[in-house]
XYZ file of N, CA and C in Angstrom:
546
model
N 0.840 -1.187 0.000
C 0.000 0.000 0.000
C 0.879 1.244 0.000
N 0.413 2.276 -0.942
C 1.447 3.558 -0.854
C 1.302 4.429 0.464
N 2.030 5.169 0.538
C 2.246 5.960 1.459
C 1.811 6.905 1.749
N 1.303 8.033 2.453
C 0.826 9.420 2.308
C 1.471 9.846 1.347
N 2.605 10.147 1.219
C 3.527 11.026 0.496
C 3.745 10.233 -0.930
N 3.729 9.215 -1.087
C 3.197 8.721 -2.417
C 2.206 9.025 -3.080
N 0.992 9.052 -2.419
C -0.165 9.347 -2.675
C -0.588 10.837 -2.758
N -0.019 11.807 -2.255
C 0.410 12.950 -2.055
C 0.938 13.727 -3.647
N 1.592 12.748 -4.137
C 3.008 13.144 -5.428
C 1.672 12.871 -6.481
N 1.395 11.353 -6.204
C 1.046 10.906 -7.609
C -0.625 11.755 -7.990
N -1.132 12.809 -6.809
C -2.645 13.172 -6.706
C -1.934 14.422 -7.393
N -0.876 14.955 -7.276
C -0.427 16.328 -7.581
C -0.146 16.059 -9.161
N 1.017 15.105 -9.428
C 1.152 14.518 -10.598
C -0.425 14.707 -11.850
N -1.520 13.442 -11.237
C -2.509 14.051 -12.052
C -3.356 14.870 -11.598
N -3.356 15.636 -10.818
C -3.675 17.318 -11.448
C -2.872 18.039 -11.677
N -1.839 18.384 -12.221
C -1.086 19.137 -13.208
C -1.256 18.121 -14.569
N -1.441 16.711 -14.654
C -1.263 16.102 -16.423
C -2.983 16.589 -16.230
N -4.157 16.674 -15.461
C -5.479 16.964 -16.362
C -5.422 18.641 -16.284
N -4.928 19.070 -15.736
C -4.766 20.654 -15.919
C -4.521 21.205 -17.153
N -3.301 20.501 -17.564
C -2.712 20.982 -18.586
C -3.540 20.210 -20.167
N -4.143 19.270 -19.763
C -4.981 18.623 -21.036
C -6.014 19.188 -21.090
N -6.653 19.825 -19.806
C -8.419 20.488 -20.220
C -7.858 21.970 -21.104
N -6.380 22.631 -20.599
C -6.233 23.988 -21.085
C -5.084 23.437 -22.640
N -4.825 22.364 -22.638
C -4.508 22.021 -24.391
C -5.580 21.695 -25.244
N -6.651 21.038 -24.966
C -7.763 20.850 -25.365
C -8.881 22.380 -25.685
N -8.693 23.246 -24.508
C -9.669 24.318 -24.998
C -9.012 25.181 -26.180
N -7.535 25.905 -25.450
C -6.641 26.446 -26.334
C -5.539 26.345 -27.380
N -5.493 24.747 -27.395
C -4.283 24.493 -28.393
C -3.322 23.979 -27.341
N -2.063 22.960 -27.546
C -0.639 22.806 -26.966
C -0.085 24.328 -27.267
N 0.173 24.948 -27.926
C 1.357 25.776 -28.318
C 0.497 27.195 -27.909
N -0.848 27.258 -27.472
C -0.788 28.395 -26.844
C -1.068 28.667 -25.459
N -0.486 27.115 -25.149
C -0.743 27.143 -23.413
C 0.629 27.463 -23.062
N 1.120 28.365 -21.867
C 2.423 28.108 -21.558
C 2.349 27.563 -20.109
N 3.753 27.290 -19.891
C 4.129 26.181 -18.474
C 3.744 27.015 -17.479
N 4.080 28.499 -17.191
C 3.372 29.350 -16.195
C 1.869 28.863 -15.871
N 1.340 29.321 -17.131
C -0.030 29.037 -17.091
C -0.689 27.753 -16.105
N -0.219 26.709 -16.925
C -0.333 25.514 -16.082
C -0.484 25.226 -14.691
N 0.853 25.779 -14.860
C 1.354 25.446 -13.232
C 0.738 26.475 -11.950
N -0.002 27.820 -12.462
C -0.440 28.525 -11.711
C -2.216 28.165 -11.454
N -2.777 27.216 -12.772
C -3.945 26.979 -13.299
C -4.086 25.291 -12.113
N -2.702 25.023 -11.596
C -3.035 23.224 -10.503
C -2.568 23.547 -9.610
N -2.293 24.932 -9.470
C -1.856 25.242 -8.150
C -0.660 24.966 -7.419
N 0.546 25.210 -7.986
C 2.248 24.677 -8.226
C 2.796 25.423 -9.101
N 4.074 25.200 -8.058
C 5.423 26.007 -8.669
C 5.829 25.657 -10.114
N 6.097 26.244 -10.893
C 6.866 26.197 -11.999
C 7.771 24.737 -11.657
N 8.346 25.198 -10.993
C 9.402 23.885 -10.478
C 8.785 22.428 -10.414
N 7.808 22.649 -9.061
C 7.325 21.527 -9.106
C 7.011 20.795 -10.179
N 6.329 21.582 -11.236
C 5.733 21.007 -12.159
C 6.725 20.273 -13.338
N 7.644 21.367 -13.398
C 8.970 19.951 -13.962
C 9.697 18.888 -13.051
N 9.494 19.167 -11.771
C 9.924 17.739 -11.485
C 9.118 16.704 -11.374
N 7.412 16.756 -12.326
C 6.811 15.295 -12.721
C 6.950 15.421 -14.054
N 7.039 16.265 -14.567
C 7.201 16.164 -16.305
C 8.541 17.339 -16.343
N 9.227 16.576 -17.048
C 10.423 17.144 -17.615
C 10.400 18.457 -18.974
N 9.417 18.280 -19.784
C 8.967 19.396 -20.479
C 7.383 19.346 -20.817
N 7.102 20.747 -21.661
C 6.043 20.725 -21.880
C 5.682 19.837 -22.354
N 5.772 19.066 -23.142
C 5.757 18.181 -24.564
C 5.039 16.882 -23.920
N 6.331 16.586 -22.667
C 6.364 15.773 -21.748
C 4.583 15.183 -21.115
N 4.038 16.637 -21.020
C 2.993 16.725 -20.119
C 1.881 15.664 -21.214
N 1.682 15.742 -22.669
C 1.092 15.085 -23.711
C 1.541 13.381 -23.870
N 2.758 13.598 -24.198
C 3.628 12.275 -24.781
C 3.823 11.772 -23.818
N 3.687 11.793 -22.344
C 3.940 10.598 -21.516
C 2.617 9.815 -21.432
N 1.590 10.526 -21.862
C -0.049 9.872 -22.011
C 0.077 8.680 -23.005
N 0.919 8.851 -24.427
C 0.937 7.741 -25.207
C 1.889 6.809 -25.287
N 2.884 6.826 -24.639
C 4.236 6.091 -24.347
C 3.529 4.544 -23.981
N 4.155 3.387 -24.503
C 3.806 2.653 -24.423
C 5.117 1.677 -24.347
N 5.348 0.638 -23.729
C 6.564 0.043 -23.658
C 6.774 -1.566 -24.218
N 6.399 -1.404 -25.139
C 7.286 -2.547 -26.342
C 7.817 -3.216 -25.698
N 9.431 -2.967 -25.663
C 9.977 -3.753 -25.461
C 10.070 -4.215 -23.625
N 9.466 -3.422 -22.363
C 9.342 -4.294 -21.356
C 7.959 -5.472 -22.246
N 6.960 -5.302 -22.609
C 5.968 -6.036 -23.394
C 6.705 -7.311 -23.827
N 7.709 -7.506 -24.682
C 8.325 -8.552 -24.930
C 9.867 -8.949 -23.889
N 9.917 -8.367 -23.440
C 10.952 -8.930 -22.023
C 10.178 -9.279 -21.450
N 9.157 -9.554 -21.332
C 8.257 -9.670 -19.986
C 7.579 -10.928 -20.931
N 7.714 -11.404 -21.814
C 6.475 -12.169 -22.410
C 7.052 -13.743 -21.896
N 6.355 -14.745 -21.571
C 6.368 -16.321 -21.050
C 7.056 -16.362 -21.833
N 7.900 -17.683 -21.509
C 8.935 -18.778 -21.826
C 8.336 -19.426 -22.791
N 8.728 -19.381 -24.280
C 8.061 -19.846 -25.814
C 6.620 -19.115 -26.236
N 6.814 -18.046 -26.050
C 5.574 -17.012 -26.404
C 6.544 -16.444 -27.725
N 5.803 -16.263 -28.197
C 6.395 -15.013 -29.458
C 6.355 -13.929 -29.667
N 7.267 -13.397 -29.835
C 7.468 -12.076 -30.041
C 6.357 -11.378 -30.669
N 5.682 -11.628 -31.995
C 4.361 -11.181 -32.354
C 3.066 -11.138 -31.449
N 3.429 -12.475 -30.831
C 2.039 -12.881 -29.990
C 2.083 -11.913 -28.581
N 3.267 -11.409 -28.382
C 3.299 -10.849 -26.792
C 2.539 -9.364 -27.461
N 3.155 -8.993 -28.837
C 2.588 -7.126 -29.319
C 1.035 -7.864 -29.971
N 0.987 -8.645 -30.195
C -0.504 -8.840 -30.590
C -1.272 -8.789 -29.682
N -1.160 -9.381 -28.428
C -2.246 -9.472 -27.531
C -2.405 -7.893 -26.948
N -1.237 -7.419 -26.955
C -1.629 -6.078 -26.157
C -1.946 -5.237 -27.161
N -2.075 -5.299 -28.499
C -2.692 -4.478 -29.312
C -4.236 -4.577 -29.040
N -4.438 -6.092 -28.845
C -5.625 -6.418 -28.965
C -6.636 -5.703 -27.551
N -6.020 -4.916 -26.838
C -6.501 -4.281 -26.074
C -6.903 -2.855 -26.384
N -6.500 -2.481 -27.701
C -6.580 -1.254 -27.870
C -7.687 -0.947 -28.512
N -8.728 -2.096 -28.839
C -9.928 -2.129 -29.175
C -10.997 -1.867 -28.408
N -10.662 -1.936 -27.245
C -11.711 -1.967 -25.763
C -11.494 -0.956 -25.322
N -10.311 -0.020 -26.062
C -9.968 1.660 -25.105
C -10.913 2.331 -25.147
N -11.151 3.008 -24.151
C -12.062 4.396 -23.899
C -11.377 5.447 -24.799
N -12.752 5.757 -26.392
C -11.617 6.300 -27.009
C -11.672 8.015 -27.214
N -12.936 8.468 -26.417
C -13.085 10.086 -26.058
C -12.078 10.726 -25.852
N -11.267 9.894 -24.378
C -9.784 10.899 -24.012
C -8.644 10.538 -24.943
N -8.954 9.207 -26.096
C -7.864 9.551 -26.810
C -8.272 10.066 -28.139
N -9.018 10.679 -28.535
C -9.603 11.341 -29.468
C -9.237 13.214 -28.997
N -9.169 13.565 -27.992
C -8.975 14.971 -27.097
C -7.525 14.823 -27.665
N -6.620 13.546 -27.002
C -5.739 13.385 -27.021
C -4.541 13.637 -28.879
N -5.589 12.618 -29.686
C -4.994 13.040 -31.096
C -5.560 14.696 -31.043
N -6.219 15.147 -31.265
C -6.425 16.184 -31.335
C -5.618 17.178 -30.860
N -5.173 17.139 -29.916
C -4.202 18.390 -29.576
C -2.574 17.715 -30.110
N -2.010 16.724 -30.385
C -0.872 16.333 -30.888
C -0.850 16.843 -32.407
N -1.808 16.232 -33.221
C -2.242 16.767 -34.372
C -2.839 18.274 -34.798
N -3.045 18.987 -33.908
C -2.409 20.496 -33.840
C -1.456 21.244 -33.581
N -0.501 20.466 -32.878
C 0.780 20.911 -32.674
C 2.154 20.821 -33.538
N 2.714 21.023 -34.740
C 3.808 21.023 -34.900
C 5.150 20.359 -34.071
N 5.250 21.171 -32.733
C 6.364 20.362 -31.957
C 5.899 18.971 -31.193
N 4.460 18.568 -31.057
C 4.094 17.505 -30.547
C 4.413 16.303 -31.417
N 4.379 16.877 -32.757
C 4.197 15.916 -33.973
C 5.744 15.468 -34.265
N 6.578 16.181 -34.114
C 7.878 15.784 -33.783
C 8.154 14.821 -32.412
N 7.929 15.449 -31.664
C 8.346 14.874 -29.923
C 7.755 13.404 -30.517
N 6.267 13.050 -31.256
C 5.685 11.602 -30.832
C 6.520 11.035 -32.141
N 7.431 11.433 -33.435
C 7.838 10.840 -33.706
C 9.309 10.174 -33.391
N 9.876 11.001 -32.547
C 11.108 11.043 -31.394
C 11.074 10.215 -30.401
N 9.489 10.180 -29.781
C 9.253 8.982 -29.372
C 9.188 7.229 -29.640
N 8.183 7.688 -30.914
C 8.087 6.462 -31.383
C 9.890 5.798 -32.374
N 10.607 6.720 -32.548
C 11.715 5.916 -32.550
C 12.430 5.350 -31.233
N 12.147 6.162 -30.255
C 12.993 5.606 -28.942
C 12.488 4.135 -28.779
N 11.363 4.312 -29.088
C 10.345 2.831 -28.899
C 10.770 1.465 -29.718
N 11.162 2.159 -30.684
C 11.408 1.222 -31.596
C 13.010 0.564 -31.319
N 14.021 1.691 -30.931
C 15.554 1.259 -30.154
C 15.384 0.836 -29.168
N 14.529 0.860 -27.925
C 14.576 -0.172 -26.771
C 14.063 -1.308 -27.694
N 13.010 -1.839 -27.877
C 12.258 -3.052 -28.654
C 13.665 -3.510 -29.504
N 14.776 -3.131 -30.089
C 15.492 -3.679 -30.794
C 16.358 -4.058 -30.171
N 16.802 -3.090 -29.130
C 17.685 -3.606 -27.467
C 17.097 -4.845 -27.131
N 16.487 -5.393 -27.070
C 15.612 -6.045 -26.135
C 15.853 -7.324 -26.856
N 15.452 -7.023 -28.411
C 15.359 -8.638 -29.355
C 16.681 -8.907 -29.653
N 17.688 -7.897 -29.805
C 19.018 -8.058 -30.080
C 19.678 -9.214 -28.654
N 19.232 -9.304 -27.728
C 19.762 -10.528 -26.765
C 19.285 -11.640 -27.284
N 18.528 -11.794 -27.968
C 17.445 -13.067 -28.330
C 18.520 -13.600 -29.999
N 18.830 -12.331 -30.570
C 19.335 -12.979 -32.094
C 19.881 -11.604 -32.528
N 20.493 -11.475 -33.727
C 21.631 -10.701 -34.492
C 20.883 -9.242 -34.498
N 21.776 -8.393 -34.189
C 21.300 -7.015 -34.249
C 20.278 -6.397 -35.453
N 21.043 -6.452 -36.583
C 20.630 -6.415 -37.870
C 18.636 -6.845 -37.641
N 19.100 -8.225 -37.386
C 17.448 -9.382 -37.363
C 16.471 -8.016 -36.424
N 16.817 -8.374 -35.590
C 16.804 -7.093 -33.966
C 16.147 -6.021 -34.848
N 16.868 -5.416 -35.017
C 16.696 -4.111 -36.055
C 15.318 -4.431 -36.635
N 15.153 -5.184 -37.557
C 14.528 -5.097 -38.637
C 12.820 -5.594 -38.320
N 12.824 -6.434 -37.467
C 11.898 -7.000 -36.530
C 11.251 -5.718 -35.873
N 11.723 -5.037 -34.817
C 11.298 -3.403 -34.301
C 11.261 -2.914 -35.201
N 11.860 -2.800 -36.366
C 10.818 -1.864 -37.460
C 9.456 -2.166 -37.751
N 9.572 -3.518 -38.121
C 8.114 -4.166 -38.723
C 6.908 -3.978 -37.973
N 7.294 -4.373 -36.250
C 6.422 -4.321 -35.706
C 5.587 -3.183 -35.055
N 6.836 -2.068 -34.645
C 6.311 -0.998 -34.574
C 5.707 -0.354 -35.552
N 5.900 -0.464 -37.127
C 5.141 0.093 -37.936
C 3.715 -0.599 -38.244
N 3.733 -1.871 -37.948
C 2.491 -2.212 -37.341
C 1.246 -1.900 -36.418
N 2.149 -1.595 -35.204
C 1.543 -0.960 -34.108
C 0.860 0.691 -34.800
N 1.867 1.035 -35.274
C 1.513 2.172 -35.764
C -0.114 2.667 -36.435
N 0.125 2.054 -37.679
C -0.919 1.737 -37.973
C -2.222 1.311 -37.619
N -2.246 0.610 -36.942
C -3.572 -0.011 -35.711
C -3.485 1.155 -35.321
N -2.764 2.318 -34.618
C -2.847 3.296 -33.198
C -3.793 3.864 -34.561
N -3.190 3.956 -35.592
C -3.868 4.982 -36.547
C -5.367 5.180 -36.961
N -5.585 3.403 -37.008
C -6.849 3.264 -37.114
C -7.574 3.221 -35.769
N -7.466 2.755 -34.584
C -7.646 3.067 -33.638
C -8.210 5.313 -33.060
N -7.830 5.828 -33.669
C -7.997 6.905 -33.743
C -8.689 7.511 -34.091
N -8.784 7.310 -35.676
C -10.258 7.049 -36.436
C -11.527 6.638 -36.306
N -11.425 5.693 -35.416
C -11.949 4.848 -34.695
C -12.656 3.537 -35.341
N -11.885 3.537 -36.182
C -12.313 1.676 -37.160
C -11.017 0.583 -36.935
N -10.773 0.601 -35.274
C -10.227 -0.255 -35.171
C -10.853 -1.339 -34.946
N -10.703 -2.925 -35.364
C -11.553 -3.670 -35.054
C -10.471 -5.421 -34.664
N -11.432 -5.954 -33.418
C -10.704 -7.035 -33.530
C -9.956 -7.610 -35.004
N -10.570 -7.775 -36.237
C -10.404 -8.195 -37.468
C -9.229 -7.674 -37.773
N -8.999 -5.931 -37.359
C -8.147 -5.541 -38.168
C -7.123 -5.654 -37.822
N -6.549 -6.192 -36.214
C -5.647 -6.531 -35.380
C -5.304 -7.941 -35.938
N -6.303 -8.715 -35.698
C -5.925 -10.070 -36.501
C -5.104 -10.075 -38.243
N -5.810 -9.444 -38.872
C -5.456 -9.019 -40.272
C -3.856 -8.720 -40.307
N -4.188 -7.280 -39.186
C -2.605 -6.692 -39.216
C -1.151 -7.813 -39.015
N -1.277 -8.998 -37.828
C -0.291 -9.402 -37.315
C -0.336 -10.807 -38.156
N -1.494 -10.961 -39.166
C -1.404 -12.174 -40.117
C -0.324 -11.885 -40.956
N -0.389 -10.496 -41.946
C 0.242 -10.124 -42.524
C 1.508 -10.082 -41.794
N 1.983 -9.877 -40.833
C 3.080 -9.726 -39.854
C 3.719 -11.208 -39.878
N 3.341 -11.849 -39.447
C 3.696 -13.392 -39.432
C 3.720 -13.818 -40.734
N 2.967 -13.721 -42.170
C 2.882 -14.890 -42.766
C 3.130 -14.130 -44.323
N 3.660 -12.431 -43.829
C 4.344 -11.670 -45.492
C 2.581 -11.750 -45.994
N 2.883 -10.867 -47.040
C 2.079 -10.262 -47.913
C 2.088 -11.061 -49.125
N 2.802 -12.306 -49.225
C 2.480 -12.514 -50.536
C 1.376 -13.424 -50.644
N 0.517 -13.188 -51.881
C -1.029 -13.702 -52.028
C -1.964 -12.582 -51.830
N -1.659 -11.312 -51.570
C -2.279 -10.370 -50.664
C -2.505 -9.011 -51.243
């Protein structure tokens, strides 16, 4: 069980991340500033970077998703597809209002649209860290490409909101079994 002071951090934590999403959502990311914020949850400037490291931060830690603990973490003869398939397959059941708010203010932002593709490469170099213990860097490599551009795609349609069990299945068929016939 956490602590006062755990519980304390992490209550402050989200109210400064919904603070700053109800005032990116009304006004835009890029015409909210960190003052603002931080005077709008009731906290220091300071404080407020020591739970998020930048503005950017306050958005992109909402979609961060971790790959490769996902496949470090997957059972003994599970597959690598099957560990990102199943947790894709969750992204069908998301509550998709706050991530609809959510594309919405990334996809108005210019520097957000950078930061999540900055992200999504970091994502893709741990996930290749990760398979590179398993087999040849190169393999490693090329594998975290595939799959994250997979993932990708689903997030994409997911957004839209015509993600569908089918299309998860579809996606990681093609993933496993190549495109040819297709």
């Amino acid at each position: 069980m956490a602590g006062l002071r755990e519980r304390k951090k992490e209550q402050t934590r989200c109210r400064i991340e919904q603070v700053a999403m109800r005032l990116f959502a009304e006004r835009g990311f890029d015409d909210v500033t960190v003052n603002e914020i931080a005077e709008a949850a009731e906290v220091a400037k300071v404080t407020l970077f020591k739970y998020f490291p930048s503005k950017e931060s306050l958005v992109l830690d909402g979609v961060k998703e971790d790959f490769a603990g996902i496949v470090a973490a997957r059972q003994d003869g599970r597959s690598v597809v099957d560990a990102v398939r199943d947790h894709c397959a969750l992204m069908v059941r998301a509550d998709a209002p706050e991530v609809a708010t959510l594309v919405r203010i990334i996809s108005g932002s210019p520097a957000l649209l950078v930061g999540l593709q900055a992200l999504q490469a970091g994502q893709r170099a741990e996930l290749a860290a990760v398979l590179a213990a398993e087999r040849d860097e190169i393999t490693a490599r090329l594998m975290a490409a595939q799959l994250m551009s997979t993932v990708t795609a689903l997030q994409e349609l997911f957004f839209e909101g015509r993600l569908t069990d089918d299309a998860v299945k579809r996606a990681f068929d093609l993933l496993e079994n190549g495109m040819r016939g297709h």
